[in-house]
CSV table of C-alpha atoms in Angstrom, one decimal:
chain,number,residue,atom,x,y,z
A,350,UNK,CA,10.6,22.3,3.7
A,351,UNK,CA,14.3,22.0,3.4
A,352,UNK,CA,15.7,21.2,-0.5
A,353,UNK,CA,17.9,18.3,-0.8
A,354,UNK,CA,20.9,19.3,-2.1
A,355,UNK,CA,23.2,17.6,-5.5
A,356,UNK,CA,25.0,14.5,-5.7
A,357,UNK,CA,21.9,12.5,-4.9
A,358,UNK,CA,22.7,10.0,-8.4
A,359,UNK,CA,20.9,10.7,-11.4
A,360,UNK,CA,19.2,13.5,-10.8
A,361,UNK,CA,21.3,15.5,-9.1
A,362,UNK,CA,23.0,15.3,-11.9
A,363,UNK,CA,20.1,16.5,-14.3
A,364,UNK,CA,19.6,19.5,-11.7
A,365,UNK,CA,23.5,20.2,-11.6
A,366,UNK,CA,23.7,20.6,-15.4
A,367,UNK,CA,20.5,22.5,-15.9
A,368,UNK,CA,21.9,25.6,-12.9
A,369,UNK,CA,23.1,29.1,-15.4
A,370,UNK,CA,20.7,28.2,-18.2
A,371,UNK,CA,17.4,29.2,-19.4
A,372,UNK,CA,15.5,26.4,-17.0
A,373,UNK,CA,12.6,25.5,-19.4
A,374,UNK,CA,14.2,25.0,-22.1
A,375,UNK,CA,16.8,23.0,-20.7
A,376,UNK,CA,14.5,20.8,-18.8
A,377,UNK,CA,12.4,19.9,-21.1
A,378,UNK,CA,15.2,19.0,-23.1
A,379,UNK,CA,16.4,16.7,-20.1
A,380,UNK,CA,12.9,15.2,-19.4
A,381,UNK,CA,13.2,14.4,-23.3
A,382,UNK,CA,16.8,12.8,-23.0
A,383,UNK,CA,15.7,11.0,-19.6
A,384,UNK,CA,12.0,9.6,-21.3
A,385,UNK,CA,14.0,8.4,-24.2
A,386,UNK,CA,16.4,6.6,-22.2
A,387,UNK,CA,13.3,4.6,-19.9
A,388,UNK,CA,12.9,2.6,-23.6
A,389,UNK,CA,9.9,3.9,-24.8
A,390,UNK,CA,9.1,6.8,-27.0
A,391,UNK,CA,9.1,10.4,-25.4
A,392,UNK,CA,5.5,11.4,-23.9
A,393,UNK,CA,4.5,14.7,-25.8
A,394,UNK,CA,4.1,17.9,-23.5
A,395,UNK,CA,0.7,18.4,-25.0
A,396,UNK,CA,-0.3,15.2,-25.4
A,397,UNK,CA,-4.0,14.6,-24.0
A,398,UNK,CA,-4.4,13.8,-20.1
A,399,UNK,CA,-7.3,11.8,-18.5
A,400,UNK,CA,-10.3,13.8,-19.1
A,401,UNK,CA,-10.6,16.5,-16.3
A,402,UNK,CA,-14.6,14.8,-16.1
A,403,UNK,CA,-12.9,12.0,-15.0
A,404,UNK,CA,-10.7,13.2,-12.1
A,405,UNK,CA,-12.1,14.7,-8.7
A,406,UNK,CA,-10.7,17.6,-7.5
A,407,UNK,CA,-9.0,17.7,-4.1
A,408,UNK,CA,-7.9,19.9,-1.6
A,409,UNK,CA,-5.2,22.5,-2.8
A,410,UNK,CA,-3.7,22.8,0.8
A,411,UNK,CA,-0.1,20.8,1.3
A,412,UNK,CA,-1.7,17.4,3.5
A,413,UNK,CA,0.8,16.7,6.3
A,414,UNK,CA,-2.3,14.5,8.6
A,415,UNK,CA,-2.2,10.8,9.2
A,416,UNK,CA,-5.6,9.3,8.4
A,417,UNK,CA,-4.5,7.0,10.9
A,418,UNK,CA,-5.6,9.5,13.6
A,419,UNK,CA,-3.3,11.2,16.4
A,420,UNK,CA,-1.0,8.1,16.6
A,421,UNK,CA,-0.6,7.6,13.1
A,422,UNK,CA,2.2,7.5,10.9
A,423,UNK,CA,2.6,8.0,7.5
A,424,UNK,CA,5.4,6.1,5.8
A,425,UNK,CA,6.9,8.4,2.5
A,426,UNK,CA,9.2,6.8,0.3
A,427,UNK,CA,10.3,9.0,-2.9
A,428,UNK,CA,12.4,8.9,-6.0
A,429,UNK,CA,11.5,5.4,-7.4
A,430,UNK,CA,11.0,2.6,-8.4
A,431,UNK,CA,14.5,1.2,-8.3
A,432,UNK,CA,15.0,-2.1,-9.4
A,433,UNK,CA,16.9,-3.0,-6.2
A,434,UNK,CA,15.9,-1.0,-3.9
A,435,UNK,CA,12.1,-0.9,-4.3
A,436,UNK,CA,11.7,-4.8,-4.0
A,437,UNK,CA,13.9,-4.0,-0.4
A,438,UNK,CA,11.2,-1.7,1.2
A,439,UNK,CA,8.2,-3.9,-0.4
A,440,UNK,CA,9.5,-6.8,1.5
A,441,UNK,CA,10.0,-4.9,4.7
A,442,UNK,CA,6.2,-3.2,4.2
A,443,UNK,CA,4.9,-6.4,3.7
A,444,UNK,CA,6.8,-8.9,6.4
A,445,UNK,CA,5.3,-6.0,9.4
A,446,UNK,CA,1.9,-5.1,7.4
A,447,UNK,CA,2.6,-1.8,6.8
A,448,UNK,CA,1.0,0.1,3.8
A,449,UNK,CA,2.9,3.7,3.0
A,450,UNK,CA,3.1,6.2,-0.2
A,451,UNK,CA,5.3,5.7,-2.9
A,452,UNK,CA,6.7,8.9,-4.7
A,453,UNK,CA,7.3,8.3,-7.8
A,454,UNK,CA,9.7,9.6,-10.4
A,455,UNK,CA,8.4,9.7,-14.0
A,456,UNK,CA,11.1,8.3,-16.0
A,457,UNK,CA,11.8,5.4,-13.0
A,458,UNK,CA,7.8,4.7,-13.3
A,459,UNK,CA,8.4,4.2,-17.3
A,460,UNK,CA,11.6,2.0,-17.0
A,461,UNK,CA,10.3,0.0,-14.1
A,462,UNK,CA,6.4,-0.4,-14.7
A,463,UNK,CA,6.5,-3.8,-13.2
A,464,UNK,CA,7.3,-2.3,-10.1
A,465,UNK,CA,4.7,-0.1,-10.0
A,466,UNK,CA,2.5,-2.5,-10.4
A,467,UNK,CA,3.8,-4.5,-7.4
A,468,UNK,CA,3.4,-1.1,-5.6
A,469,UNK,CA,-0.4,-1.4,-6.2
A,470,UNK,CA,-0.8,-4.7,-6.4
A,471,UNK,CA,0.3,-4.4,-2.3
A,472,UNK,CA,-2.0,-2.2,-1.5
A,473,UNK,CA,0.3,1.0,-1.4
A,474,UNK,CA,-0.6,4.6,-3.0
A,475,UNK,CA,0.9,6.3,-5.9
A,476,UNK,CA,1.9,9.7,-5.9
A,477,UNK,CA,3.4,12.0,-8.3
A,478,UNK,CA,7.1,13.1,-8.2
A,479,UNK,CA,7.4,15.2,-11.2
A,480,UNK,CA,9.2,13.9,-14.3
A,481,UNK,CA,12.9,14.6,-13.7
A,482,UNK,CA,13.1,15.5,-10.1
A,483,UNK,CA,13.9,19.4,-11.2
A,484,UNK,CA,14.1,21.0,-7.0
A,485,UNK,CA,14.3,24.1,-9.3
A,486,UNK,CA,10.5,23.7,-10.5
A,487,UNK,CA,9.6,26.6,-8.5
A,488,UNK,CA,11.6,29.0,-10.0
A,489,UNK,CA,10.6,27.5,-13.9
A,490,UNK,CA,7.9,29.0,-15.8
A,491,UNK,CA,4.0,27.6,-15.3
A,492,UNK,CA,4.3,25.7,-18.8
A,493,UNK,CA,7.7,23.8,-17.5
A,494,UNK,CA,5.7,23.0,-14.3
A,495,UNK,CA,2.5,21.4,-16.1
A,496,UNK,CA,5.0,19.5,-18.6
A,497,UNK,CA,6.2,18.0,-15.4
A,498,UNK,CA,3.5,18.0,-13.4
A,499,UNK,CA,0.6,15.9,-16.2
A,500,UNK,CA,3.4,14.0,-18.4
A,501,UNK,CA,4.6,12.5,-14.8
A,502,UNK,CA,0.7,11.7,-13.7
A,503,UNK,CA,0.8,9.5,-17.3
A,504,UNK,CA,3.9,7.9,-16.7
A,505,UNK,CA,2.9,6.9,-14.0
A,506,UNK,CA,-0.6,6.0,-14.4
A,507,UNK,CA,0.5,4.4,-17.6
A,508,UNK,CA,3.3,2.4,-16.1
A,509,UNK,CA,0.7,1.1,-13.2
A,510,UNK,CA,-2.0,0.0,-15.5
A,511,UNK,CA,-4.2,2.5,-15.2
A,512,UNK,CA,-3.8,3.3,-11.2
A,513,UNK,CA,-3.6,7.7,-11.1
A,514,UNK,CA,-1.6,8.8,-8.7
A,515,UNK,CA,-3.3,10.0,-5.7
A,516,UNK,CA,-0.8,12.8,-4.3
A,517,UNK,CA,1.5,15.2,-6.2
A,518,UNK,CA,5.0,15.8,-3.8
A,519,UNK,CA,7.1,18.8,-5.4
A,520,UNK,CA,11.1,17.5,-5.7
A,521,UNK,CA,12.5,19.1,-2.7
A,522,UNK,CA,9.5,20.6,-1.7
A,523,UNK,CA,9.9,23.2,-4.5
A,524,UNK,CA,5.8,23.8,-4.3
A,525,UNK,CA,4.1,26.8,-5.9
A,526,UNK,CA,0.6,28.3,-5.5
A,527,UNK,CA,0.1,27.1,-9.6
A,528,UNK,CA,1.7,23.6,-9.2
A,529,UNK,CA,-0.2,22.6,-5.9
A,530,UNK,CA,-3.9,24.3,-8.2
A,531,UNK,CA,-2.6,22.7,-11.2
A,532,UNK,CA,-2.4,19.1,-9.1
A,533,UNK,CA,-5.5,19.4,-7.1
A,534,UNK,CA,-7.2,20.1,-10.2
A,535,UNK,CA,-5.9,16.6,-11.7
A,536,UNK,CA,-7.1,15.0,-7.9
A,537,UNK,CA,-3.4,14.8,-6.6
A,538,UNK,CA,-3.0,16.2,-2.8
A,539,UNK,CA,0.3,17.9,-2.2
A,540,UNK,CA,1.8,16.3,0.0
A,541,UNK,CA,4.9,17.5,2.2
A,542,UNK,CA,6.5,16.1,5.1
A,543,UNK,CA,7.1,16.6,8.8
A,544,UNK,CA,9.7,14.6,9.3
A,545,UNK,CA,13.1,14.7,7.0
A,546,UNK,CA,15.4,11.6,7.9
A,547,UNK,CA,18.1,12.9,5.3
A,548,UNK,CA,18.9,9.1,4.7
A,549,UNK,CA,19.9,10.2,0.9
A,550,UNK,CA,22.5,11.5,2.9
A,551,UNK,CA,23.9,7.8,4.5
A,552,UNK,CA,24.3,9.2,7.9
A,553,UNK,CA,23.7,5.8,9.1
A,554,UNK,CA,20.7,2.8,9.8
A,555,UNK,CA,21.1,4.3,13.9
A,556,UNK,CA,20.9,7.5,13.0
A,557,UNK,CA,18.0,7.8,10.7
A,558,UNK,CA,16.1,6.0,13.7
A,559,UNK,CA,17.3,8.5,16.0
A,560,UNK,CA,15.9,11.3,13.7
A,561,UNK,CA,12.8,10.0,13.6
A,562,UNK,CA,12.5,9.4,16.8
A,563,UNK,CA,13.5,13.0,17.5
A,564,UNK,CA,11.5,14.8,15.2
A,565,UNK,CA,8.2,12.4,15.3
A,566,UNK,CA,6.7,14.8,17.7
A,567,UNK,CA,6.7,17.6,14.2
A,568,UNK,CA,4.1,15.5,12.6
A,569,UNK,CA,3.6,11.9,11.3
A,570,UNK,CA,4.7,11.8,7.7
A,571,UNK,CA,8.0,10.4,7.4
A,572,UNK,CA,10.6,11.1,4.1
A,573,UNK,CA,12.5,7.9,3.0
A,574,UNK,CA,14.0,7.4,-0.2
A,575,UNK,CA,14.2,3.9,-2.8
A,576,UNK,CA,15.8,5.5,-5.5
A,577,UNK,CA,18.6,8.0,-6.2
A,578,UNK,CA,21.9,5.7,-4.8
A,579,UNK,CA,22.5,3.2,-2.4
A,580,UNK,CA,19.7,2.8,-0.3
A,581,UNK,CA,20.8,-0.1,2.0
A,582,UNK,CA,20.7,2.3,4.9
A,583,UNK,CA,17.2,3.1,4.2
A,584,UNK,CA,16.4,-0.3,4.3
A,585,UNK,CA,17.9,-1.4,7.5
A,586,UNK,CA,16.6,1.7,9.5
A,587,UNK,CA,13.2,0.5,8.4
A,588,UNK,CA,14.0,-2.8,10.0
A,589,UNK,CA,14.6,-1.5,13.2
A,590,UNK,CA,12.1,1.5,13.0
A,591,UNK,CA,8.8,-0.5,11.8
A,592,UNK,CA,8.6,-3.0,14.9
A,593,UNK,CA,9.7,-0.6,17.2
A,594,UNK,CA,7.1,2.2,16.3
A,595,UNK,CA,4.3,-0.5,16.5
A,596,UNK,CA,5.6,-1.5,19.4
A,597,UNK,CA,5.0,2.2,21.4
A,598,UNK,CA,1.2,2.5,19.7
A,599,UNK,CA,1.9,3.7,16.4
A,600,UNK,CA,-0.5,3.0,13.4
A,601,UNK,CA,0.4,3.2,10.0
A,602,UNK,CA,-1.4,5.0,7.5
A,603,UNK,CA,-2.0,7.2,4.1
A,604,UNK,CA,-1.8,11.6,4.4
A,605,UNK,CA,-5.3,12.7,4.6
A,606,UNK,CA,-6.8,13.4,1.1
């Protein structure tokens, strides 16, 4: 799965200043600075996660299936909640009665809980998008990944009122045997993607439609972004691409769990 590069707002920035150091300890250190700055105290690496009694294990295998069956289509959208962007897609979801998964950042989850709850409250899914969006997890040691990996799922479970996330989506796609175990452990599918629409690179409303359009055949789970800079490409693409895809057949649904 192709790594989205820097310059992608805040953390691009945490991922530019963290390249030539020691990578756990300057992540964590980040995560600590980001958590601090949501407006709540700092989550504790060690502190206690839901009971693993509680939590059923799932599937270790990266989920790229529709449940929706072979004209389905998963709608993605990663990086958020964003207070104006978020409310954007939740309109659009909700004016053509599409349901999709929401990727979310830790930090975002913590400094926008209401939004996560609107998230739920619409009948969208949670899933996990690490802590501080690190597309260097992979290289980072096993204790930097579980730091992000379990203080994210509590953010975000936290934040939604006591929703788990149901999906765990590595930043960039930066996947490792131990992070997908360690999140199918704590019932979170990873979850990848089929289709890339690069729209966190502002190509254009007509020409994130003409990507997906292109590369739908891959498979049916689509990446969009809420979060991360200005999404008001994102949004309008979704305009056009929602009715149209319902339009030729397409059903919209969740990844397989």
């Amino acid at each position: 799965m192709a790594r989205h590069g820097g310059g992608r707002g805040w953390y691009g920035k945490v991922v530019g200043a963290a390249l030539g150091v020691t990578m756990l300890a300057v992540g964590a250190s980040v995560w600590t600075a980001q958590a601090g700055n949501a407006g709540d105290s700092s989550p504790k690496a060690n502190a206690p996660a839901t009971p693993v009694s509680d939590v059923k294990p799932v599937a270790v295998t990266i989920a790229h299936a529709s449940d929706a069956g072979a004209r389905g289509v998963n709608i993605t959208i990663d990086d958020g909640p964003d207070p104006v962007w978020t409310p954007q897609v939740l309109g659009l979801l909700r004016e053509y009665g599409v349901k999709a998964t929401f990727c979310m950042v830790g930090t975002q989850a913590q400094a926008h809980p209401d939004l996560v709850k609107k998230v739920v409250a619409a009948g969208h899914r949670l899933c996990n998008h690490s802590v501080s969006h690190n597309t260097a997890m992979d290289k980072a040691s096993q204790t930097y990944q579980s730091q992000q990996i379990l203080d994210a799922e509590r953010l975000i479970t936290k934040a939604s009122g006591g929703v788990r996330p149901m999906y765990y989506r590595a930043p960039g796609g930066a996947f490792t045997p131990y992070s997908r175990q360690l999140a199918a452990s704590r019932g979170m599918r990873p979850l990848g993607w089929n289709v890339d629409t690069k729209d966190f690179e502002r190509p254009g409303a007509h020409a994130i439609v003409a990507t997906v359009e292109r590369e739908l055949p891959n498979g049916p789970t689509l990446l969009f972004h809420d979060a991360g800079g200005d999404r008001s490409q994102t949004v309008e693409a979704l305009r056009l691409l929602l009715p149209r895809l319902k339009e030729q057949g397409y059903s919209f649904g969740f990844p397989v769990r």
